[in-house]
Short mmCIF file of N, CA and C in Angstrom, two decimals:
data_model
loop_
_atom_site.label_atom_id
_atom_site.label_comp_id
_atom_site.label_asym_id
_atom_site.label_seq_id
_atom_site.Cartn_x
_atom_site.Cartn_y
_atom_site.Cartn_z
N UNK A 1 -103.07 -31.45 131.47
CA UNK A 1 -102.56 -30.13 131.22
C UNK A 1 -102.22 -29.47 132.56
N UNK A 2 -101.18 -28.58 132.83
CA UNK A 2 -100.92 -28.20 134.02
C UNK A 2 -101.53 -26.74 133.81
N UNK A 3 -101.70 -26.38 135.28
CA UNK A 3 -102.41 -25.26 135.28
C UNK A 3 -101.42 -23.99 134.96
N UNK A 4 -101.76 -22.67 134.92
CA UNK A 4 -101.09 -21.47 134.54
C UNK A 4 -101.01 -21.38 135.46
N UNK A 5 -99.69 -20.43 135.80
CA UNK A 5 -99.24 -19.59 137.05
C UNK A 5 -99.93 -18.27 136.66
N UNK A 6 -101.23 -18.13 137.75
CA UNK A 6 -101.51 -16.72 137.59
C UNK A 6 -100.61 -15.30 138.50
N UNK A 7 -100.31 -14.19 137.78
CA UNK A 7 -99.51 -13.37 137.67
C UNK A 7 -98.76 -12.79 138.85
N UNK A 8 -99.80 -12.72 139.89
CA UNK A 8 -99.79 -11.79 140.77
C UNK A 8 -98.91 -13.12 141.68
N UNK A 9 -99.46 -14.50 141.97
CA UNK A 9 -98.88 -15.94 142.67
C UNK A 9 -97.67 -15.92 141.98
N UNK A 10 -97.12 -15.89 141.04
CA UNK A 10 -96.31 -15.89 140.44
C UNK A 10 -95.03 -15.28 140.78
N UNK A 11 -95.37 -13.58 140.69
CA UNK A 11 -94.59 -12.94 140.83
C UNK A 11 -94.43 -13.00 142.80
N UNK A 12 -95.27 -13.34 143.73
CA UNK A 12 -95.36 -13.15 144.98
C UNK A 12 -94.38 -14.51 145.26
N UNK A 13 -94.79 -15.46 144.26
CA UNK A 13 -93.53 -16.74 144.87
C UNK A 13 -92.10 -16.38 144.07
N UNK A 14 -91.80 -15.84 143.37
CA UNK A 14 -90.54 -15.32 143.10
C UNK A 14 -89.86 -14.55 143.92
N UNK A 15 -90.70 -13.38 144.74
CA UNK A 15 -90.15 -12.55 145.91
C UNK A 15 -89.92 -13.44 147.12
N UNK A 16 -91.03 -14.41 147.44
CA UNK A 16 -91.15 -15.16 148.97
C UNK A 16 -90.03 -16.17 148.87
N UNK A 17 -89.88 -16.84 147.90
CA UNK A 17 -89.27 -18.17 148.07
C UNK A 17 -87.72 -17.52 148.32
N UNK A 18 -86.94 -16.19 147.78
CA UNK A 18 -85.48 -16.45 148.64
C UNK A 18 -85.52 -15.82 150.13
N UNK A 19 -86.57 -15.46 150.40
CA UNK A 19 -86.76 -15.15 151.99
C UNK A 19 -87.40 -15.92 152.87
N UNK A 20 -87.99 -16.65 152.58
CA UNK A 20 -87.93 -17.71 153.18
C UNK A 20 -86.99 -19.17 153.20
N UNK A 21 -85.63 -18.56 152.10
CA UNK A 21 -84.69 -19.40 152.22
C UNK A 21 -83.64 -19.06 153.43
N UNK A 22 -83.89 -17.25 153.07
CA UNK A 22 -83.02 -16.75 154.27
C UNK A 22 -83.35 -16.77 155.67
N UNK A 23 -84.76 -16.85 155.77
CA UNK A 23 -84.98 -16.90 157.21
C UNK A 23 -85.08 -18.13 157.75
N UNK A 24 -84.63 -19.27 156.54
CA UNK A 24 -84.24 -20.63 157.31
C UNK A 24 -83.23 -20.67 157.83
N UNK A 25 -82.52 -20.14 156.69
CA UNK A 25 -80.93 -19.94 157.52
C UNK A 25 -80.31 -18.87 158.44
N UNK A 26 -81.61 -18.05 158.39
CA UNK A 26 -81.15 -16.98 159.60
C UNK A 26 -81.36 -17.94 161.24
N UNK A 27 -82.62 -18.35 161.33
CA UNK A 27 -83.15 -19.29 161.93
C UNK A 27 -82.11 -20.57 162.62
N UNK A 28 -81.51 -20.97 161.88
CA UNK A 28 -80.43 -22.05 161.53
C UNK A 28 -79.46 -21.57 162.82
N UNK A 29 -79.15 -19.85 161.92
CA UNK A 29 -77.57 -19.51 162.73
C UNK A 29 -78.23 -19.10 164.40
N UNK A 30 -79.64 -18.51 164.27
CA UNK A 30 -80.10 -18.29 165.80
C UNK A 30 -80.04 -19.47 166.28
N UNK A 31 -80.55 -20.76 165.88
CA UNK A 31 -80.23 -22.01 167.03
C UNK A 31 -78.86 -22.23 167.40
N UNK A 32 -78.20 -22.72 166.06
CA UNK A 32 -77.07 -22.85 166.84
C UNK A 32 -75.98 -21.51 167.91
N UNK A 33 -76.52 -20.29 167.80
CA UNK A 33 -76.28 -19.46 168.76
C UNK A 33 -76.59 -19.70 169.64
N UNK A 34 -77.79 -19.79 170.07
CA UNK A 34 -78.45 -20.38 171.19
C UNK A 34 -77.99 -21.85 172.45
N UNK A 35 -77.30 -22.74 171.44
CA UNK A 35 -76.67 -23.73 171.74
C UNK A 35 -75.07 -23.02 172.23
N UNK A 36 -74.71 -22.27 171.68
CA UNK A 36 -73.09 -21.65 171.76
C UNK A 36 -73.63 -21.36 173.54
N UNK A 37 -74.41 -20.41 173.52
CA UNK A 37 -74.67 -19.90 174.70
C UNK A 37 -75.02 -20.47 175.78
N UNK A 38 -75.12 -22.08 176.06
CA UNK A 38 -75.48 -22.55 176.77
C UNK A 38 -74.78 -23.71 177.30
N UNK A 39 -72.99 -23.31 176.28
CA UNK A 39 -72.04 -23.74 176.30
C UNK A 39 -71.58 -23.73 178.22
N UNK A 40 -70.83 -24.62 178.85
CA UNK A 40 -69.84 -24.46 179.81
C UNK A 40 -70.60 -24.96 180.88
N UNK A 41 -69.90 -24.08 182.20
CA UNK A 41 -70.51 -25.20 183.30
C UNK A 41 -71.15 -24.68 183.84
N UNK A 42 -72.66 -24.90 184.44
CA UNK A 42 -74.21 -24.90 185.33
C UNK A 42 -74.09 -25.60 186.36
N UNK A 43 -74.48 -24.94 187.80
CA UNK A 43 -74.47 -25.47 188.79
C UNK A 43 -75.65 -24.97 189.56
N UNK A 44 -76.21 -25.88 190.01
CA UNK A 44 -77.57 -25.48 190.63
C UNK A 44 -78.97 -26.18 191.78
N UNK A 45 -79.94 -25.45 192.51
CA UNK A 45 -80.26 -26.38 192.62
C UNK A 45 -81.56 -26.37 191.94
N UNK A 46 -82.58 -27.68 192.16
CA UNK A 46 -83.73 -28.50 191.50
C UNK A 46 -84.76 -28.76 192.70
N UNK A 47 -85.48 -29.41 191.80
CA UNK A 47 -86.74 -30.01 192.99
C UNK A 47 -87.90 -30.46 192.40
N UNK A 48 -87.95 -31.47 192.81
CA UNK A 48 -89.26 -32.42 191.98
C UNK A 48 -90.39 -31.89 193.12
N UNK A 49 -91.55 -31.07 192.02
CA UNK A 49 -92.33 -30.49 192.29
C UNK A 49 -93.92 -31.40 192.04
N UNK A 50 -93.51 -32.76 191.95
CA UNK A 50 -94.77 -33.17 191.81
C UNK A 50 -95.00 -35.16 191.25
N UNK A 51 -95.49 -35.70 192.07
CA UNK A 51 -95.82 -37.13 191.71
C UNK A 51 -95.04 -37.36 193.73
N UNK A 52 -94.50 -38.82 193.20
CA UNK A 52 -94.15 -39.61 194.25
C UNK A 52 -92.95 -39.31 195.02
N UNK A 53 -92.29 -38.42 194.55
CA UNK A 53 -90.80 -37.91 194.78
C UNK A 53 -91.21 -36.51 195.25
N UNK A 54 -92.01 -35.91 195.48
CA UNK A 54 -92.82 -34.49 195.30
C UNK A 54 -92.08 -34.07 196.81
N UNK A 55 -91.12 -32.74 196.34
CA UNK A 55 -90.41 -32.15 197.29
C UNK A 55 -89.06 -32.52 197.57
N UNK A 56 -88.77 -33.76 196.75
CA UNK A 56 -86.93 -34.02 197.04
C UNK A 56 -86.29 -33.44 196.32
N UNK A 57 -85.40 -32.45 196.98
CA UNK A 57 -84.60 -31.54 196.83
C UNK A 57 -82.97 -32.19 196.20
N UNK A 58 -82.47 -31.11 195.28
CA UNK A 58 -81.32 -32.11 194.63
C UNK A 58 -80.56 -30.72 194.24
N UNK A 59 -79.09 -30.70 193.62
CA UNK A 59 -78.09 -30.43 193.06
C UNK A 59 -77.93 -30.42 192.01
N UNK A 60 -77.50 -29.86 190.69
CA UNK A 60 -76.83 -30.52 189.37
C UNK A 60 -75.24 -29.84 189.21
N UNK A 61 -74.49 -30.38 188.73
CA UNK A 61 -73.22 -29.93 188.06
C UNK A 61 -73.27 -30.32 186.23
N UNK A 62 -73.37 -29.78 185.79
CA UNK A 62 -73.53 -29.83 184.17
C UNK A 62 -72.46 -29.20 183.35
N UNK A 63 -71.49 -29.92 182.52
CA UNK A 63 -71.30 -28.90 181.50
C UNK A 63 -71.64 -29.22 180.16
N UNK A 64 -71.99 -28.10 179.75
CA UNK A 64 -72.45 -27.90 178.08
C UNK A 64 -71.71 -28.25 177.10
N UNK A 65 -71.27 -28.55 176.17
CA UNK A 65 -70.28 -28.62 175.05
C UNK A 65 -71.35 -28.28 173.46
N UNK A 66 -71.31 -27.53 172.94
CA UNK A 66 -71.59 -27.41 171.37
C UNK A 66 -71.45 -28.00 170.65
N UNK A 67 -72.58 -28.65 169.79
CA UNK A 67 -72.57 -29.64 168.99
C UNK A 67 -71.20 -29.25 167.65
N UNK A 68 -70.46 -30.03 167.03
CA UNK A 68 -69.59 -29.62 166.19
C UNK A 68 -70.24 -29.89 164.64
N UNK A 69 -69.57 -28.95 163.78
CA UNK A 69 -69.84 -28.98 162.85
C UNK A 69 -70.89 -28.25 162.24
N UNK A 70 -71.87 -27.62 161.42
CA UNK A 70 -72.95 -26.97 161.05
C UNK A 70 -74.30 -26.71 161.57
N UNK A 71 -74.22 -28.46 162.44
CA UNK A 71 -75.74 -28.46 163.15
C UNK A 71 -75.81 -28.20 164.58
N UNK A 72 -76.87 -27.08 164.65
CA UNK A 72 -77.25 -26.84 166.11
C UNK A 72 -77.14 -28.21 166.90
N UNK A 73 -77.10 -27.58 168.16
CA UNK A 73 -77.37 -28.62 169.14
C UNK A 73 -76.18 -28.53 170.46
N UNK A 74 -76.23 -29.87 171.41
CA UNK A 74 -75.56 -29.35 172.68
C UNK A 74 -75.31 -30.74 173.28
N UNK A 75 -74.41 -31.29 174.00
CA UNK A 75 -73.99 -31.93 174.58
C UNK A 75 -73.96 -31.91 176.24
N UNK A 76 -74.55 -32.58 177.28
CA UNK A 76 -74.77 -32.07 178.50
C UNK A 76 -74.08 -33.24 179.27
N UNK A 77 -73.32 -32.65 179.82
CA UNK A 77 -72.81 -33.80 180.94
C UNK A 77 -72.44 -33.70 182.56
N UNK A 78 -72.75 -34.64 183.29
CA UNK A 78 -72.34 -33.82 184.64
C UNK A 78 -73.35 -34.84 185.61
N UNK A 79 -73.47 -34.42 186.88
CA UNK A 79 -74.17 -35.33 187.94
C UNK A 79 -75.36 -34.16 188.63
N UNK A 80 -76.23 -35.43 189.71
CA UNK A 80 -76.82 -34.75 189.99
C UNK A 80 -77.02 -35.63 191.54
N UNK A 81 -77.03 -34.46 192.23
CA UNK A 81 -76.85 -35.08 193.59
C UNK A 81 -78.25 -34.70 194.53
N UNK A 82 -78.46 -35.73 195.25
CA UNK A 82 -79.41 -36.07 196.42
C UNK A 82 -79.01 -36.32 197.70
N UNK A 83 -78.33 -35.83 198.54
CA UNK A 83 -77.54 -36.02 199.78
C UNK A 83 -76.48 -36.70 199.49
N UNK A 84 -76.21 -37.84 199.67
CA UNK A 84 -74.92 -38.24 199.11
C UNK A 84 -74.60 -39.35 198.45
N UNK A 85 -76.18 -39.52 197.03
CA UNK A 85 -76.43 -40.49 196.09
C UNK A 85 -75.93 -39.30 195.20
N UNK A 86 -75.57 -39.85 194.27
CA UNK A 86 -74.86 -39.22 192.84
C UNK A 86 -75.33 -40.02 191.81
N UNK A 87 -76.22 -39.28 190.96
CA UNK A 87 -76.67 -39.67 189.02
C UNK A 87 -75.80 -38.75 188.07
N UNK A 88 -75.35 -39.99 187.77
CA UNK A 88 -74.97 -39.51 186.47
C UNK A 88 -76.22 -38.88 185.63
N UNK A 89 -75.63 -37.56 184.80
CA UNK A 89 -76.65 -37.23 183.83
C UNK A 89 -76.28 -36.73 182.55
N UNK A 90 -76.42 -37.26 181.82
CA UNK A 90 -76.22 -36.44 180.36
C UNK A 90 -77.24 -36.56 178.97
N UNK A 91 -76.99 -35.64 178.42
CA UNK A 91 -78.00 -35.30 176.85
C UNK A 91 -77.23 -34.94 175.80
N UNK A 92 -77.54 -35.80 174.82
CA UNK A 92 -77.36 -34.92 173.54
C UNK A 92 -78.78 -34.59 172.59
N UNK A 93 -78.48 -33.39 172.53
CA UNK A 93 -79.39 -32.67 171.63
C UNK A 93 -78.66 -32.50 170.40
N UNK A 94 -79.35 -32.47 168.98
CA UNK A 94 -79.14 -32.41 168.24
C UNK A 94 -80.19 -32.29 166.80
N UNK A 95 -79.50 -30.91 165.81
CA UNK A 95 -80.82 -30.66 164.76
C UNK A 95 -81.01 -32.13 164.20
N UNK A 96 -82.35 -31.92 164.02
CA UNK A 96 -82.96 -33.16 162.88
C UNK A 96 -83.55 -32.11 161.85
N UNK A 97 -83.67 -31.65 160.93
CA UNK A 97 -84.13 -31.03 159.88
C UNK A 97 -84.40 -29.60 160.76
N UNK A 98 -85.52 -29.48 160.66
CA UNK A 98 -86.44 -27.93 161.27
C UNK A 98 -86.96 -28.48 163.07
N UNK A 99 -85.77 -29.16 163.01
CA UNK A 99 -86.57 -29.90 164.88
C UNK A 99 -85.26 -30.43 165.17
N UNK A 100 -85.62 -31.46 166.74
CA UNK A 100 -84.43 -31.47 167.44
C UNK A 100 -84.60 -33.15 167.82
N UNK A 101 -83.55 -33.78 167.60
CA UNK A 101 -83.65 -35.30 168.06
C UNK A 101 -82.79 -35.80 169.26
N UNK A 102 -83.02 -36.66 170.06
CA UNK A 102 -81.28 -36.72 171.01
C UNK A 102 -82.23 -37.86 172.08
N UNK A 103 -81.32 -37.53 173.55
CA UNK A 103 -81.95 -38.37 174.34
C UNK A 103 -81.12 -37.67 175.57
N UNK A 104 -81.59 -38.20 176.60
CA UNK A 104 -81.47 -38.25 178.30
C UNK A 104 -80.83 -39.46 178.58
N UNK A 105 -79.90 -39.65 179.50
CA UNK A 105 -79.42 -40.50 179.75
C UNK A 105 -79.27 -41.50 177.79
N UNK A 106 -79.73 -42.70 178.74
CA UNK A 106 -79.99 -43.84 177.87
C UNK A 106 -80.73 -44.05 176.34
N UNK A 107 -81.50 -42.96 176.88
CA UNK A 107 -83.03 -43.55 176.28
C UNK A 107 -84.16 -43.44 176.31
N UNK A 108 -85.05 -43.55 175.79
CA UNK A 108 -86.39 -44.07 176.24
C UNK A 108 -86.52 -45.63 176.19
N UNK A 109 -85.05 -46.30 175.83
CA UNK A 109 -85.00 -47.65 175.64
C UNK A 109 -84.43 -48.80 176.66
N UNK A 110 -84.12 -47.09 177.17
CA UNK A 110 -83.14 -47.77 178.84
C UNK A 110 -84.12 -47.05 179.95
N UNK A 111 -82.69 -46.38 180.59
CA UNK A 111 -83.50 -45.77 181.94
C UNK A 111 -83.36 -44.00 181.80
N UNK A 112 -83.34 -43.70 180.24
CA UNK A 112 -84.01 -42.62 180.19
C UNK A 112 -85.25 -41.87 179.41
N UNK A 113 -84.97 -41.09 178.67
CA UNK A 113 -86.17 -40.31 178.13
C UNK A 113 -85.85 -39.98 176.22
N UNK A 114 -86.61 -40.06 175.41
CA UNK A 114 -85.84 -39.73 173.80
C UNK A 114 -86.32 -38.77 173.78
N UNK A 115 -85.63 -37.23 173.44
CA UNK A 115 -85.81 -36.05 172.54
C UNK A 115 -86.68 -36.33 170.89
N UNK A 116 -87.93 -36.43 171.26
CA UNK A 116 -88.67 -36.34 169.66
C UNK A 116 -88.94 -35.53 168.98
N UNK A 117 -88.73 -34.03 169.46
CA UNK A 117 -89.22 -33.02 168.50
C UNK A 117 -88.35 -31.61 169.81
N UNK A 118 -88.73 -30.46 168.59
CA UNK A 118 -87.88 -29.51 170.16
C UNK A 118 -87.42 -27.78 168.89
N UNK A 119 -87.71 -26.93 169.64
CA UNK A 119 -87.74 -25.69 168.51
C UNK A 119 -87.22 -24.72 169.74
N UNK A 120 -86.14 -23.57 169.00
CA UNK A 120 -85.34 -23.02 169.50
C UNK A 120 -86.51 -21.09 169.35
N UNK A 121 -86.65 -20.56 170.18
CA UNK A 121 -87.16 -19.19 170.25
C UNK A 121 -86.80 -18.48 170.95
N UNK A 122 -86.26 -17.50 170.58
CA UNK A 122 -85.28 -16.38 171.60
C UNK A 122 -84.29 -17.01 172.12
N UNK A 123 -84.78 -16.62 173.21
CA UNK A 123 -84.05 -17.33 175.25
C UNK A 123 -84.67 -18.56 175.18
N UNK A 124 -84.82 -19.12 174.55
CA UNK A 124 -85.48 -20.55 175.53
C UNK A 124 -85.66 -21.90 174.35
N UNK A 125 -85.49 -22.92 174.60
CA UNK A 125 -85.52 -24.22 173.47
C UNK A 125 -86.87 -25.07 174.38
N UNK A 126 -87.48 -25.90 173.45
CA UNK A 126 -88.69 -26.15 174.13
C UNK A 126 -88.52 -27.84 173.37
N UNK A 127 -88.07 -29.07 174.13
CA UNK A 127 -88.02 -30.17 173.49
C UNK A 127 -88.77 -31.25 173.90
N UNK A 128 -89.74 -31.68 173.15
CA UNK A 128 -90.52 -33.06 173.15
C UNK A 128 -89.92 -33.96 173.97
N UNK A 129 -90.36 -34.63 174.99
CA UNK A 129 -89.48 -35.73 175.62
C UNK A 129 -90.73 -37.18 175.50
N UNK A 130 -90.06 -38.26 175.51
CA UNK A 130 -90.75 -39.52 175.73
C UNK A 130 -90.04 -40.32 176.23
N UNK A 131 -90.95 -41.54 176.82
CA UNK A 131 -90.51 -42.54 177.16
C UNK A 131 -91.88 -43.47 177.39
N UNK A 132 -91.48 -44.37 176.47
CA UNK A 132 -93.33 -45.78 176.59
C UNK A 132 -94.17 -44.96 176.44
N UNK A 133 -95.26 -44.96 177.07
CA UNK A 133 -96.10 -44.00 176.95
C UNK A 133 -96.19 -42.72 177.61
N UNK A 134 -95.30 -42.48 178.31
CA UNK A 134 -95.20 -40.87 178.84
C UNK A 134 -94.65 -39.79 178.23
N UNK A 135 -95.21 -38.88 177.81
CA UNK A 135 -95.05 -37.84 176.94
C UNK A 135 -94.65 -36.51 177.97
N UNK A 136 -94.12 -35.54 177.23
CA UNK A 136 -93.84 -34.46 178.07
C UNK A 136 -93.29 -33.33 177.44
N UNK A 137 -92.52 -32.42 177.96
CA UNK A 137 -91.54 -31.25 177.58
C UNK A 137 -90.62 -30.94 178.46
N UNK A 138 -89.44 -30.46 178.05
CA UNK A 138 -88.00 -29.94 178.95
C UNK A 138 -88.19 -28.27 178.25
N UNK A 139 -88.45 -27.23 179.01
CA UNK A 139 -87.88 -26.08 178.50
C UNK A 139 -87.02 -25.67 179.41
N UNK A 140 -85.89 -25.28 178.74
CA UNK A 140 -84.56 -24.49 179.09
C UNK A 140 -84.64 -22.58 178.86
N UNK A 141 -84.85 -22.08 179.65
CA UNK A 141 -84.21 -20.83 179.65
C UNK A 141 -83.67 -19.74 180.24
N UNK A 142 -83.31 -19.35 179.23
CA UNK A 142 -81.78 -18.48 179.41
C UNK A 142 -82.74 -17.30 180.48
N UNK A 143 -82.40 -16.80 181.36
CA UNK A 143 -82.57 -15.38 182.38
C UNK A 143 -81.88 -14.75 181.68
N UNK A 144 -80.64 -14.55 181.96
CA UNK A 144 -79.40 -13.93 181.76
C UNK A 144 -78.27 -14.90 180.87
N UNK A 145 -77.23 -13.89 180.88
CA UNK A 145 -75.85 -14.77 180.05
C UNK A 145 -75.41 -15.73 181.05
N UNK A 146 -75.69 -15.67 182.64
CA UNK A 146 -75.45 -16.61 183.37
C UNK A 146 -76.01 -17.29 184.53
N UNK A 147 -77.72 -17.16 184.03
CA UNK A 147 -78.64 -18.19 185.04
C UNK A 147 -79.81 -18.84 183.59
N UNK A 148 -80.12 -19.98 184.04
CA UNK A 148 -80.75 -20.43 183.07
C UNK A 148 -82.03 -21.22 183.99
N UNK A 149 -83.10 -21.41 183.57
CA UNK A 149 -84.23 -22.25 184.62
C UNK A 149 -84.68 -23.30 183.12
N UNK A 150 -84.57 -24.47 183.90
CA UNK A 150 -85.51 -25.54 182.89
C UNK A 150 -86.31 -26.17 183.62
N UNK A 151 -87.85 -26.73 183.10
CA UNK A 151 -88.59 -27.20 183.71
C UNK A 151 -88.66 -28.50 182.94
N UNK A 152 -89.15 -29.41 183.26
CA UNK A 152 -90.05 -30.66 182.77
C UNK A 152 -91.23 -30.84 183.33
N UNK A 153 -91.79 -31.42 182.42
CA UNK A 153 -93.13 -31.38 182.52
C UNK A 153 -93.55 -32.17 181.92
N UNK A 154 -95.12 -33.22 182.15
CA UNK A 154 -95.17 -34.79 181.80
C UNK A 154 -96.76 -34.10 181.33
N UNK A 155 -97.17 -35.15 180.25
CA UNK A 155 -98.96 -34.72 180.14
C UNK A 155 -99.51 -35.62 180.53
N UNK A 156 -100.46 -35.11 181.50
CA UNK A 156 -101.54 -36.47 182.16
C UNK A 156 -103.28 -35.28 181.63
N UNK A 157 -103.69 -36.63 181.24
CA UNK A 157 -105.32 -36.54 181.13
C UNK A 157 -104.69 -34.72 179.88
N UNK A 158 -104.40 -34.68 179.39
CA UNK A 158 -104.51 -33.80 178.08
C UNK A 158 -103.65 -32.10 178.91
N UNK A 159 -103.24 -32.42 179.88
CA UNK A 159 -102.57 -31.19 180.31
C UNK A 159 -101.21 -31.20 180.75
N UNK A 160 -100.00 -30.31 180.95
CA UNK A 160 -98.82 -30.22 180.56
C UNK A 160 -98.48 -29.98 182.89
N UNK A 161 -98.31 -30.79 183.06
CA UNK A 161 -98.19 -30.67 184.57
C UNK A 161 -96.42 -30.54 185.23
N UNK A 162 -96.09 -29.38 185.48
CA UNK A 162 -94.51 -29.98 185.59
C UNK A 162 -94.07 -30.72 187.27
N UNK A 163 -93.25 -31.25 186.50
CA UNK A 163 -92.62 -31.95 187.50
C UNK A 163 -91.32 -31.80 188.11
N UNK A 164 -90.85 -31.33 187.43
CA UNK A 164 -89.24 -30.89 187.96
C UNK A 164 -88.46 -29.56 187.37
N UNK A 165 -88.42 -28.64 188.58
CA UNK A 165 -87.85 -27.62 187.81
C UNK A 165 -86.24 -27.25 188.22
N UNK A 166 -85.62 -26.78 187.98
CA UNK A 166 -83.96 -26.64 187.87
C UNK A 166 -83.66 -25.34 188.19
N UNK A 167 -82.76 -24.52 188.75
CA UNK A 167 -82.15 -23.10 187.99
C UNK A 167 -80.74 -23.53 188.07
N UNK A 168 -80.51 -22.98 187.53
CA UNK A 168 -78.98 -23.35 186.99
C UNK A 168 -77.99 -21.90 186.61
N UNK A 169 -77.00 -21.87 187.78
CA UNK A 169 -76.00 -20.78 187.40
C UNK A 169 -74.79 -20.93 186.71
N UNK A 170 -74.43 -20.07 185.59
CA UNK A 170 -73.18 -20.60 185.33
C UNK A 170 -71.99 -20.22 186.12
N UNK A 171 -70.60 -21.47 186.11
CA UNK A 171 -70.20 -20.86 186.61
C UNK A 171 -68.79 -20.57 186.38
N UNK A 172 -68.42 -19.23 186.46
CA UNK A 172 -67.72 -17.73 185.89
C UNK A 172 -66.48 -18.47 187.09
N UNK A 173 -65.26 -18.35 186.28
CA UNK A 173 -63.51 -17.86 187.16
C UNK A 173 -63.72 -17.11 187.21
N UNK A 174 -63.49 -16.34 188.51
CA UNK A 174 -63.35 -15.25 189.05
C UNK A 174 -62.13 -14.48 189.18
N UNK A 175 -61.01 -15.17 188.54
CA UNK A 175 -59.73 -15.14 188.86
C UNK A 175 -59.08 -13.87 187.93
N UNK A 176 -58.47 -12.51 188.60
CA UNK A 176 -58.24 -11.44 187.82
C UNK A 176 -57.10 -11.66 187.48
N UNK A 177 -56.17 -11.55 186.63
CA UNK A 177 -55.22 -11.19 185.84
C UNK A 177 -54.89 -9.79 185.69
N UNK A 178 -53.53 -9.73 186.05
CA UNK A 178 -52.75 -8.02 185.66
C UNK A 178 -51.61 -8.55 185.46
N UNK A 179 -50.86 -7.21 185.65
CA UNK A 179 -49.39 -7.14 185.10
C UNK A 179 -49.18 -6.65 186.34
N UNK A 180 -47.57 -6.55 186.60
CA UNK A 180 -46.82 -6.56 187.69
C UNK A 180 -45.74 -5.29 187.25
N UNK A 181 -45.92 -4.12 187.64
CA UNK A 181 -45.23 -3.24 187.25
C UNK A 181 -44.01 -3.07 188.48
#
């Protein structure tokens, strides 16, 4: 026998359930806003703040592209320079249900890192990174409409230690337009 819906549960999941349909999809349209905004080109510098590389100073050129179609997400492409070695670097991010799936470079199967999980709040996206057994986080955020800081950060012994942080400016034509009277 199935149980009764008592009155008060009843009537409280009739009110909750289309607002919490809407604030999925309010939710929805804030990520992929979030992604819009982080559209174009970032230039900046970095610095590995920790392990074996601790203090080499670097460059990025990045541009953004917006994932197409309904689902949040972002496309990153561009280099990253060390005196006058050049990496290629790029990401795609992309929704997986109520989370975010993608990768770094390659991989975690090559010579990069897999996006396993990752949630969009305000100014800032916060995404799961792996590779073998190294676990971590990339957060990206927004300052302004045109500086952004992301960190990474690896977990050793149960704590979140970063390792490389970024700022990143966008960058704006400056170029004015008038008329010629």
């Amino acid at each position: 026998m199935y149980p009764r819906c008592i009155s008060i549960f009843c009537a409280a999941a009739a009110v909750l359930s289309p607002l919490a349909a809407s604030t999925a999809a309010e939710a929805a349209k804030r990520d992929k806003a979030f992604f819009q905004s982080v559209a174009g080109n970032w230039k900046g510098p970095g610095e590995i703040v920790a392990g074996k590389y601790k203090g080499t100073k670097f460059t990025c050129d990045l541009t953004g592209v917006p994932q197409e179609g309904n689902k949040a997400g972002v496309k990153l492409d561009g280099t990253c320079r060390v005196g006058v070695f050049k990496q290629p670097m790029s990401a795609v991010i992309t929704e997986a249900g109520r989370s975010y799936k993608g990768k770094f470079l390659d991989g975690g199967a090559g010579k990069g890192l897999d996006i396993v999980s990752g949630a969009v709040s305000g100014d800032k996206v916060v995404l799961g990174i792996n590779r073998s057994k190294l676990n971590g986080a990339m957060i990206a955020r927004l300052e302004d409409d045109n500086a952004m800081k992301v960190t990474i950060s690896v977990e050793v012994e149960d704590k979140m230690i970063p390792v490389i942080g970024v700022t990143l400016n966008r960058q704006v034509d400056d170029i004015k337009v008038g008329s010629i009277e």
